[in-house]
Amino acid sequence: MRISICENYCEMSKEAAKLIASQINLKPDCVLGFATGSTPIGMYHELCEMYKKGEIDFSSVTSFNLDEYYPIKKSNPESYNYYMWDNLFSHVNINPQKIHIPDGETLDPDKECEDYENAIAHCGGIDLQILGIGRNGHIGFNEPNDSLDTKTHVTYLTESTLSANSRFFASIDEVPKKAITMGVSTILKSKKIVMLASGSSKHHVIKELLSEKVNTAVPATLLNIHRDVVVICDKEAYYGNDTEKC
Ligand code: GLP
């Protein structure tokens, strides 16, 4: 695992966007795995700017998002579907036929999970997966547990995640209690993984991740068994408030 410590959120976002742009320029028909949450918003903004300047072409790119609340309407501004169109897809020339986001409106979530997993395999797997990290160490919506589901599945959100994500909703009661998420092995099958972390609220969990111990109680630590992971974080996430080293 490599770590890149950036001066601030803005630098972190630029560095991540550059990695995605390099991937697209290297392989225009690549498969990208996208993440949501507040952390990657700056990166998506950078990608939109690069696209406007003619520096990247999304026309042959295929995308798979990590997760989606369940149930949730696509028209709900808090859905990850809405988020992706709002922050990226509406502003670049990605082919809508090549966009994949778990369907939060499906009546058959188990079939949706199976189809999603098969669709990723059918496209040859993910070339570059972007990840954020939950304060409890979740990746996608793979929450801390004694054992972790490997494939795309329906999961219950923990109290910690419901509480952290309630900041986007009118109240905690409006946060959907479940989600559809890629599983840990779905994520680990990606050829390259880029994790973003910003702010001192992520310091504790970044410290755990970098301790190299693998523990399902902190799902992100499973990334330690992958051979090509880069963590791009800002100084606050790496050093914490007190600028002590990890
Ligand atoms: C959500 C998403 C995760 C994301 C996490 C962190 O729970 N399912 O994929 O990494 O939030 O979000 P933030 O970047 O807002 O801290």
PDB file of C-alpha atoms and ligand atoms in Angstrom:
ATOM      1  CA  MET A   1       0.000   0.000   0.000  1.00  0.00           C
ATOM      2  CA  ARG A   2       1.335   3.405  -0.961  1.00  0.00           C
ATOM      3  CA  ILE A   3       0.365   6.618   0.773  1.00  0.00           C
ATOM      4  CA  SER A   4       0.359  10.113  -0.646  1.00  0.00           C
ATOM      5  CA  ILE A   5      -0.053  12.922   1.878  1.00  0.00           C
ATOM      6  CA  CYS A   6      -1.394  16.094   0.315  1.00  0.00           C
ATOM      7  CA  GLU A   7      -1.282  19.593   1.742  1.00  0.00           C
ATOM      8  CA  ASN A   8      -5.072  19.926   1.760  1.00  0.00           C
ATOM      9  CA  TYR A   9      -8.399  18.703   0.362  1.00  0.00           C
ATOM     10  CA  CYS A  10      -7.910  20.574  -2.886  1.00  0.00           C
ATOM     11  CA  GLU A  11      -4.523  18.955  -3.593  1.00  0.00           C
ATOM     12  CA  MET A  12      -5.924  15.541  -2.683  1.00  0.00           C
ATOM     13  CA  SER A  13      -8.781  16.023  -5.161  1.00  0.00           C
ATOM     14  CA  LYS A  14      -6.426  17.127  -7.934  1.00  0.00           C
ATOM     15  CA  GLU A  15      -4.088  14.204  -7.410  1.00  0.00           C
ATOM     16  CA  ALA A  16      -6.962  11.706  -7.525  1.00  0.00           C
ATOM     17  CA  ALA A  17      -8.431  13.319 -10.652  1.00  0.00           C
ATOM     18  CA  LYS A  18      -5.036  13.120 -12.356  1.00  0.00           C
ATOM     19  CA  LEU A  19      -4.846   9.390 -11.628  1.00  0.00           C
ATOM     20  CA  ILE A  20      -8.274   8.846 -13.167  1.00  0.00           C
ATOM     21  CA  ALA A  21      -7.358  10.967 -16.188  1.00  0.00           C
ATOM     22  CA  SER A  22      -4.151   8.937 -16.673  1.00  0.00           C
ATOM     23  CA  GLN A  23      -6.163   5.719 -16.496  1.00  0.00           C
ATOM     24  CA  ILE A  24      -8.615   6.981 -19.130  1.00  0.00           C
ATOM     25  CA  ASN A  25      -5.838   8.260 -21.384  1.00  0.00           C
ATOM     26  CA  LEU A  26      -3.977   4.964 -21.063  1.00  0.00           C
ATOM     27  CA  LYS A  27      -7.063   2.858 -21.726  1.00  0.00           C
ATOM     28  CA  PRO A  28      -9.981   4.902 -23.133  1.00  0.00           C
ATOM     29  CA  ASP A  29     -12.413   1.994 -22.725  1.00  0.00           C
ATOM     30  CA  CYS A  30     -11.442   1.356 -19.101  1.00  0.00           C
ATOM     31  CA  VAL A  31     -13.833   0.315 -16.339  1.00  0.00           C
ATOM     32  CA  LEU A  32     -13.927   2.768 -13.441  1.00  0.00           C
ATOM     33  CA  GLY A  33     -15.408   2.153 -10.013  1.00  0.00           C
ATOM     34  CA  PHE A  34     -16.862   5.304  -8.503  1.00  0.00           C
ATOM     35  CA  ALA A  35     -17.550   6.217  -4.881  1.00  0.00           C
ATOM     36  CA  THR A  36     -19.864   8.743  -3.276  1.00  0.00           C
ATOM     37  CA  GLY A  37     -19.858  10.648   0.027  1.00  0.00           C
ATOM     38  CA  SER A  38     -18.492  14.151   0.563  1.00  0.00           C
ATOM     39  CA  THR A  39     -14.823  13.225   0.078  1.00  0.00           C
ATOM     40  CA  PRO A  40     -14.730  12.614  -3.715  1.00  0.00           C
ATOM     41  CA  ILE A  41     -16.803  15.690  -4.636  1.00  0.00           C
ATOM     42  CA  GLY A  42     -13.686  17.825  -5.240  1.00  0.00           C
ATOM     43  CA  MET A  43     -12.210  15.072  -7.421  1.00  0.00           C
ATOM     44  CA  TYR A  44     -15.372  14.949  -9.556  1.00  0.00           C
ATOM     45  CA  HIS A  45     -15.250  18.719  -9.861  1.00  0.00           C
ATOM     46  CA  GLU A  46     -11.646  18.487 -11.102  1.00  0.00           C
ATOM     47  CA  LEU A  47     -12.615  15.815 -13.624  1.00  0.00           C
ATOM     48  CA  CYS A  48     -15.402  18.061 -14.964  1.00  0.00           C
ATOM     49  CA  GLU A  49     -12.883  20.890 -15.360  1.00  0.00           C
ATOM     50  CA  MET A  50     -10.416  18.607 -17.150  1.00  0.00           C
ATOM     51  CA  TYR A  51     -13.181  17.463 -19.464  1.00  0.00           C
ATOM     52  CA  LYS A  52     -14.125  21.087 -20.247  1.00  0.00           C
ATOM     53  CA  LYS A  53     -10.500  21.794 -21.161  1.00  0.00           C
ATOM     54  CA  GLY A  54     -10.511  18.785 -23.529  1.00  0.00           C
ATOM     55  CA  GLU A  55      -8.052  16.831 -21.408  1.00  0.00           C
ATOM     56  CA  ILE A  56     -10.208  13.712 -21.001  1.00  0.00           C
ATOM     57  CA  ASP A  57     -12.792  11.837 -23.014  1.00  0.00           C
ATOM     58  CA  PHE A  58     -15.318   9.692 -21.147  1.00  0.00           C
ATOM     59  CA  SER A  59     -17.103   8.405 -24.263  1.00  0.00           C
ATOM     60  CA  SER A  60     -15.753   4.842 -24.040  1.00  0.00           C
ATOM     61  CA  VAL A  61     -15.547   4.597 -20.250  1.00  0.00           C
ATOM     62  CA  THR A  62     -17.721   2.103 -18.353  1.00  0.00           C
ATOM     63  CA  SER A  63     -18.542   2.894 -14.733  1.00  0.00           C
ATOM     64  CA  PHE A  64     -19.790   0.954 -11.744  1.00  0.00           C
ATOM     65  CA  ASN A  65     -20.725   2.673  -8.518  1.00  0.00           C
ATOM     66  CA  LEU A  66     -19.888   1.031  -5.250  1.00  0.00           C
ATOM     67  CA  ASP A  67     -23.241   1.251  -3.568  1.00  0.00           C
ATOM     68  CA  GLU A  68     -26.705   2.761  -3.220  1.00  0.00           C
ATOM     69  CA  TYR A  69     -29.146   3.147  -0.372  1.00  0.00           C
ATOM     70  CA  TYR A  70     -32.081   0.735  -0.388  1.00  0.00           C
ATOM     71  CA  PRO A  71     -34.835   1.514  -0.923  1.00  0.00           C
ATOM     72  CA  ILE A  72     -34.463   4.967  -2.416  1.00  0.00           C
ATOM     73  CA  LYS A  73     -35.867   6.743  -5.459  1.00  0.00           C
ATOM     74  CA  LYS A  74     -33.363   7.864  -8.097  1.00  0.00           C
ATOM     75  CA  SER A  75     -35.038  11.277  -7.962  1.00  0.00           C
ATOM     76  CA  ASN A  76     -34.203  11.632  -4.254  1.00  0.00           C
ATOM     77  CA  PRO A  77     -31.355  14.191  -4.065  1.00  0.00           C
ATOM     78  CA  GLU A  78     -29.717  12.006  -1.393  1.00  0.00           C
ATOM     79  CA  SER A  79     -29.604   8.944  -3.638  1.00  0.00           C
ATOM     80  CA  TYR A  80     -26.186   8.069  -4.989  1.00  0.00           C
ATOM     81  CA  ASN A  81     -27.730   7.958  -8.443  1.00  0.00           C
ATOM     82  CA  TYR A  82     -28.717  11.634  -8.134  1.00  0.00           C
ATOM     83  CA  TYR A  83     -25.298  12.463  -6.642  1.00  0.00           C
ATOM     84  CA  MET A  84     -23.391  10.941  -9.562  1.00  0.00           C
ATOM     85  CA  TRP A  85     -25.448  12.745 -12.207  1.00  0.00           C
ATOM     86  CA  ASP A  86     -25.223  15.975 -10.257  1.00  0.00           C
ATOM     87  CA  ASN A  87     -21.470  15.832  -9.617  1.00  0.00           C
ATOM     88  CA  LEU A  88     -20.141  14.123 -12.739  1.00  0.00           C
ATOM     89  CA  PHE A  89     -22.296  12.397 -15.323  1.00  0.00           C
ATOM     90  CA  SER A  90     -24.339  15.437 -16.421  1.00  0.00           C
ATOM     91  CA  HIS A  91     -21.156  17.410 -17.069  1.00  0.00           C
ATOM     92  CA  VAL A  92     -19.089  14.949 -19.134  1.00  0.00           C
ATOM     93  CA  ASN A  93     -19.580  12.841 -22.273  1.00  0.00           C
ATOM     94  CA  ILE A  94     -19.967   9.459 -20.563  1.00  0.00           C
ATOM     95  CA  ASN A  95     -22.346   7.112 -22.407  1.00  0.00           C
ATOM     96  CA  PRO A  96     -25.422   6.584 -20.171  1.00  0.00           C
ATOM     97  CA  GLN A  97     -25.591   2.965 -21.426  1.00  0.00           C
ATOM     98  CA  LYS A  98     -22.221   2.356 -19.797  1.00  0.00           C
ATOM     99  CA  ILE A  99     -23.167   3.734 -16.376  1.00  0.00           C
ATOM    100  CA  HIS A 100     -24.008   1.230 -13.633  1.00  0.00           C
ATOM    101  CA  ILE A 101     -25.338   2.124 -10.194  1.00  0.00           C
ATOM    102  CA  PRO A 102     -27.141  -0.404  -7.968  1.00  0.00           C
ATOM    103  CA  ASP A 103     -30.879   0.151  -8.430  1.00  0.00           C
ATOM    104  CA  GLY A 104     -32.345   1.467  -5.191  1.00  0.00           C
ATOM    105  CA  GLU A 105     -35.846   1.156  -6.672  1.00  0.00           C
ATOM    106  CA  THR A 106     -35.723  -2.529  -7.554  1.00  0.00           C
ATOM    107  CA  LEU A 107     -38.394  -4.852  -6.149  1.00  0.00           C
ATOM    108  CA  ASP A 108     -35.971  -7.755  -6.251  1.00  0.00           C
ATOM    109  CA  PRO A 109     -32.766  -6.576  -4.535  1.00  0.00           C
ATOM    110  CA  ASP A 110     -31.191 -10.044  -4.401  1.00  0.00           C
ATOM    111  CA  LYS A 111     -31.487 -10.402  -8.157  1.00  0.00           C
ATOM    112  CA  GLU A 112     -30.156  -6.855  -8.569  1.00  0.00           C
ATOM    113  CA  CYS A 113     -27.066  -7.859  -6.557  1.00  0.00           C
ATOM    114  CA  GLU A 114     -26.480 -10.980  -8.631  1.00  0.00           C
ATOM    115  CA  ASP A 115     -26.952  -9.083 -11.907  1.00  0.00           C
ATOM    116  CA  TYR A 116     -24.626  -6.313 -10.723  1.00  0.00           C
ATOM    117  CA  GLU A 117     -21.861  -8.743  -9.813  1.00  0.00           C
ATOM    118  CA  ASN A 118     -22.259 -10.502 -13.182  1.00  0.00           C
ATOM    119  CA  ALA A 119     -22.223  -7.188 -15.070  1.00  0.00           C
ATOM    120  CA  ILE A 120     -18.875  -6.253 -13.507  1.00  0.00           C
ATOM    121  CA  ALA A 121     -17.416  -9.644 -14.453  1.00  0.00           C
ATOM    122  CA  HIS A 122     -18.887  -9.370 -17.965  1.00  0.00           C
ATOM    123  CA  CYS A 123     -17.020  -6.063 -18.463  1.00  0.00           C
ATOM    124  CA  GLY A 124     -13.738  -7.743 -17.497  1.00  0.00           C
ATOM    125  CA  GLY A 125     -13.577  -6.333 -13.953  1.00  0.00           C
ATOM    126  CA  ILE A 126     -12.786  -2.886 -12.646  1.00  0.00           C
ATOM    127  CA  ASP A 127      -9.520  -1.279 -13.759  1.00  0.00           C
ATOM    128  CA  LEU A 128      -9.491   1.475 -11.159  1.00  0.00           C
ATOM    129  CA  GLN A 129     -11.730   1.649  -8.114  1.00  0.00           C
ATOM    130  CA  ILE A 130     -12.093   4.879  -6.136  1.00  0.00           C
ATOM    131  CA  LEU A 131     -12.975   4.455  -2.467  1.00  0.00           C
ATOM    132  CA  GLY A 132     -13.824   6.736   0.405  1.00  0.00           C
ATOM    133  CA  ILE A 133     -13.747   5.479   3.966  1.00  0.00           C
ATOM    134  CA  GLY A 134     -16.426   5.608   6.637  1.00  0.00           C
ATOM    135  CA  ARG A 135     -15.509   6.818  10.109  1.00  0.00           C
ATOM    136  CA  ASN A 136     -15.968   3.236  11.334  1.00  0.00           C
ATOM    137  CA  GLY A 137     -13.751   1.920   8.543  1.00  0.00           C
ATOM    138  CA  HIS A 138     -16.485   0.857   6.153  1.00  0.00           C
ATOM    139  CA  ILE A 139     -15.764   0.735   2.435  1.00  0.00           C
ATOM    140  CA  GLY A 140     -18.760   0.974   0.117  1.00  0.00           C
ATOM    141  CA  PHE A 141     -21.335  -0.085   2.682  1.00  0.00           C
ATOM    142  CA  ASN A 142     -19.334  -3.043   3.978  1.00  0.00           C
ATOM    143  CA  GLU A 143     -19.855  -2.399   7.640  1.00  0.00           C
ATOM    144  CA  PRO A 144     -17.692  -3.764  10.495  1.00  0.00           C
ATOM    145  CA  ASN A 145     -18.667  -7.340  11.338  1.00  0.00           C
ATOM    146  CA  ASP A 146     -17.268 -10.681  12.462  1.00  0.00           C
ATOM    147  CA  SER A 147     -17.354 -11.810   8.866  1.00  0.00           C
ATOM    148  CA  LEU A 148     -17.798  -9.822   5.679  1.00  0.00           C
ATOM    149  CA  ASP A 149     -19.900 -10.610   2.605  1.00  0.00           C
ATOM    150  CA  THR A 150     -17.724 -11.084  -0.401  1.00  0.00           C
ATOM    151  CA  LYS A 151     -20.045 -10.288  -3.305  1.00  0.00           C
ATOM    152  CA  THR A 152     -22.542  -7.523  -4.063  1.00  0.00           C
ATOM    153  CA  HIS A 153     -25.247  -7.832  -1.413  1.00  0.00           C
ATOM    154  CA  VAL A 154     -27.960  -6.099   0.588  1.00  0.00           C
ATOM    155  CA  THR A 155     -26.782  -4.903   3.974  1.00  0.00           C
ATOM    156  CA  TYR A 156     -28.109  -3.130   7.049  1.00  0.00           C
ATOM    157  CA  LEU A 157     -26.362   0.121   7.945  1.00  0.00           C
ATOM    158  CA  THR A 158     -24.866   0.410  11.420  1.00  0.00           C
ATOM    159  CA  GLU A 159     -25.971   3.075  13.902  1.00  0.00           C
ATOM    160  CA  SER A 160     -22.625   4.790  13.368  1.00  0.00           C
ATOM    161  CA  THR A 161     -23.165   5.080   9.600  1.00  0.00           C
ATOM    162  CA  LEU A 162     -26.825   6.091   9.958  1.00  0.00           C
ATOM    163  CA  SER A 163     -25.713   8.820  12.310  1.00  0.00           C
ATOM    164  CA  ALA A 164     -22.762   9.977  10.130  1.00  0.00           C
ATOM    165  CA  ASN A 165     -24.890  10.037   6.961  1.00  0.00           C
ATOM    166  CA  SER A 166     -27.891  11.702   8.636  1.00  0.00           C
ATOM    167  CA  ARG A 167     -26.148  15.037   7.991  1.00  0.00           C
ATOM    168  CA  PHE A 168     -27.337  14.755   4.379  1.00  0.00           C
ATOM    169  CA  PHE A 169     -30.974  14.004   5.291  1.00  0.00           C
ATOM    170  CA  ALA A 170     -33.654  16.043   7.053  1.00  0.00           C
ATOM    171  CA  SER A 171     -33.436  13.665  10.028  1.00  0.00           C
ATOM    172  CA  ILE A 172     -31.836  10.343  10.957  1.00  0.00           C
ATOM    173  CA  ASP A 173     -35.221   8.636  10.486  1.00  0.00           C
ATOM    174  CA  GLU A 174     -35.091   9.472   6.791  1.00  0.00           C
ATOM    175  CA  VAL A 175     -31.790   7.664   6.193  1.00  0.00           C
ATOM    176  CA  PRO A 176     -32.631   4.322   4.518  1.00  0.00           C
ATOM    177  CA  LYS A 177     -31.717   1.488   6.874  1.00  0.00           C
ATOM    178  CA  LYS A 178     -30.358  -0.722   4.138  1.00  0.00           C
ATOM    179  CA  ALA A 179     -28.108  -0.481   1.120  1.00  0.00           C
ATOM    180  CA  ILE A 180     -26.914  -2.485  -1.853  1.00  0.00           C
ATOM    181  CA  THR A 181     -23.129  -2.596  -1.934  1.00  0.00           C
ATOM    182  CA  MET A 182     -20.314  -4.285  -3.780  1.00  0.00           C
ATOM    183  CA  GLY A 183     -18.785  -6.852  -1.446  1.00  0.00           C
ATOM    184  CA  VAL A 184     -15.235  -6.927  -0.202  1.00  0.00           C
ATOM    185  CA  SER A 185     -14.036  -9.379  -2.832  1.00  0.00           C
ATOM    186  CA  THR A 186     -15.837  -7.419  -5.566  1.00  0.00           C
ATOM    187  CA  ILE A 187     -13.743  -4.438  -4.474  1.00  0.00           C
ATOM    188  CA  LEU A 188     -10.533  -6.428  -4.010  1.00  0.00           C
ATOM    189  CA  LYS A 189     -10.831  -7.852  -7.537  1.00  0.00           C
ATOM    190  CA  SER A 190     -10.275  -4.337  -8.930  1.00  0.00           C
ATOM    191  CA  LYS A 191      -6.902  -4.067 -10.620  1.00  0.00           C
ATOM    192  CA  LYS A 192      -6.034  -0.808  -8.888  1.00  0.00           C
ATOM    193  CA  ILE A 193      -7.632   0.861  -5.862  1.00  0.00           C
ATOM    194  CA  VAL A 194      -7.379   4.520  -4.889  1.00  0.00           C
ATOM    195  CA  MET A 195      -8.658   5.465  -1.452  1.00  0.00           C
ATOM    196  CA  LEU A 196      -9.345   9.083  -0.538  1.00  0.00           C
ATOM    197  CA  ALA A 197      -9.509  10.399   3.018  1.00  0.00           C
ATOM    198  CA  SER A 198      -9.838  13.943   4.219  1.00  0.00           C
ATOM    199  CA  GLY A 199     -10.134  15.607   7.605  1.00  0.00           C
ATOM    200  CA  SER A 200      -9.187  14.693  11.158  1.00  0.00           C
ATOM    201  CA  SER A 201     -12.404  12.671  11.635  1.00  0.00           C
ATOM    202  CA  LYS A 202     -10.734  10.022   9.430  1.00  0.00           C
ATOM    203  CA  HIS A 203      -7.384  10.091  11.236  1.00  0.00           C
ATOM    204  CA  HIS A 204      -8.174   7.260  13.633  1.00  0.00           C
ATOM    205  CA  VAL A 205      -9.344   4.919  10.905  1.00  0.00           C
ATOM    206  CA  ILE A 206      -6.479   5.817   8.547  1.00  0.00           C
ATOM    207  CA  LYS A 207      -4.104   4.964  11.365  1.00  0.00           C
ATOM    208  CA  GLU A 208      -5.785   1.536  11.679  1.00  0.00           C
ATOM    209  CA  LEU A 209      -5.551   0.997   7.940  1.00  0.00           C
ATOM    210  CA  LEU A 210      -1.849   1.832   7.872  1.00  0.00           C
ATOM    211  CA  SER A 211      -1.115  -0.445  10.844  1.00  0.00           C
ATOM    212  CA  GLU A 212      -1.258  -3.279   8.261  1.00  0.00           C
ATOM    213  CA  LYS A 213      -3.367  -5.491  10.546  1.00  0.00           C
ATOM    214  CA  VAL A 214      -6.253  -7.106   8.696  1.00  0.00           C
ATOM    215  CA  ASN A 215      -9.437  -7.046  10.763  1.00  0.00           C
ATOM    216  CA  THR A 216     -13.064  -7.336   9.649  1.00  0.00           C
ATOM    217  CA  ALA A 217     -13.972  -4.928  12.478  1.00  0.00           C
ATOM    218  CA  VAL A 218     -12.356  -2.270  10.283  1.00  0.00           C
ATOM    219  CA  PRO A 219     -13.300  -3.435   6.768  1.00  0.00           C
ATOM    220  CA  ALA A 220     -10.902  -1.036   5.023  1.00  0.00           C
ATOM    221  CA  THR A 221      -7.963  -2.969   6.519  1.00  0.00           C
ATOM    222  CA  LEU A 222      -8.781  -5.776   4.068  1.00  0.00           C
ATOM    223  CA  LEU A 223      -7.171  -3.539   1.456  1.00  0.00           C
ATOM    224  CA  ASN A 224      -3.847  -4.558   2.983  1.00  0.00           C
ATOM    225  CA  ILE A 225      -4.092  -7.841   1.085  1.00  0.00           C
ATOM    226  CA  HIS A 226      -4.373  -6.073  -2.296  1.00  0.00           C
ATOM    227  CA  ARG A 227      -1.194  -5.481  -4.270  1.00  0.00           C
ATOM    228  CA  ASP A 228      -2.006  -2.102  -5.831  1.00  0.00           C
ATOM    229  CA  VAL A 229      -3.615   0.350  -3.418  1.00  0.00           C
ATOM    230  CA  VAL A 230      -2.794   4.010  -3.048  1.00  0.00           C
ATOM    231  CA  VAL A 231      -4.217   6.066  -0.200  1.00  0.00           C
ATOM    232  CA  ILE A 232      -4.397   9.758  -1.052  1.00  0.00           C
ATOM    233  CA  CYS A 233      -5.151  11.778   2.034  1.00  0.00           C
ATOM    234  CA  ASP A 234      -4.739  15.298   3.305  1.00  0.00           C
ATOM    235  CA  LYS A 235      -2.548  16.236   6.258  1.00  0.00           C
ATOM    236  CA  GLU A 236      -5.487  16.356   8.668  1.00  0.00           C
ATOM    237  CA  ALA A 237      -6.463  12.773   7.898  1.00  0.00           C
ATOM    238  CA  TYR A 238      -2.878  11.577   8.168  1.00  0.00           C
ATOM    239  CA  TYR A 239      -1.646  13.515  11.181  1.00  0.00           C
ATOM    240  CA  GLY A 240      -4.924  14.254  13.009  1.00  0.00           C
ATOM    241  CA  ASN A 241      -5.523  17.581  14.730  1.00  0.00           C
ATOM    242  CA  ASP A 242      -2.365  17.454  16.750  1.00  0.00           C
ATOM    243  CA  THR A 243      -0.082  16.863  13.751  1.00  0.00           C
ATOM    244  CA  GLU A 244       1.359  13.765  15.368  1.00  0.00           C
ATOM    245  CA  LYS A 245       2.636  11.159  12.946  1.00  0.00           C
ATOM    246  CA  CYS A 246       0.610   8.012  12.344  1.00  0.00           C
TER     247      CYS A 246
HETATM  248  C1  GLP B   1     -20.858   6.531   2.649  1.00  0.00           C
HETATM  249  C2  GLP B   1     -20.489   5.722   1.428  1.00  0.00           C
HETATM  250  C3  GLP B   1     -19.023   5.368   1.417  1.00  0.00           C
HETATM  251  C4  GLP B   1     -18.191   6.573   1.752  1.00  0.00           C
HETATM  252  C5  GLP B   1     -18.542   7.040   3.140  1.00  0.00           C
HETATM  253  C6  GLP B   1     -17.692   8.194   3.620  1.00  0.00           C
HETATM  254  O1  GLP B   1     -21.272   5.770   3.725  1.00  0.00           O
HETATM  255  N1  GLP B   1     -21.252   4.550   1.280  1.00  0.00           N
HETATM  256  O2  GLP B   1     -18.684   4.845   0.145  1.00  0.00           O
HETATM  257  O3  GLP B   1     -16.827   6.253   1.670  1.00  0.00           O
HETATM  258  O4  GLP B   1     -19.887   7.442   3.110  1.00  0.00           O
HETATM  259  O5  GLP B   1     -18.300   9.404   3.331  1.00  0.00           O
HETATM  260  P1  GLP B   1     -17.650  10.829   3.473  1.00  0.00           P
HETATM  261  O6  GLP B   1     -16.699  10.960   2.331  1.00  0.00           O
HETATM  262  O7  GLP B   1     -18.807  11.787   3.356  1.00  0.00           O
HETATM  263  O8  GLP B   1     -16.990  10.881   4.791  1.00  0.00           O
END
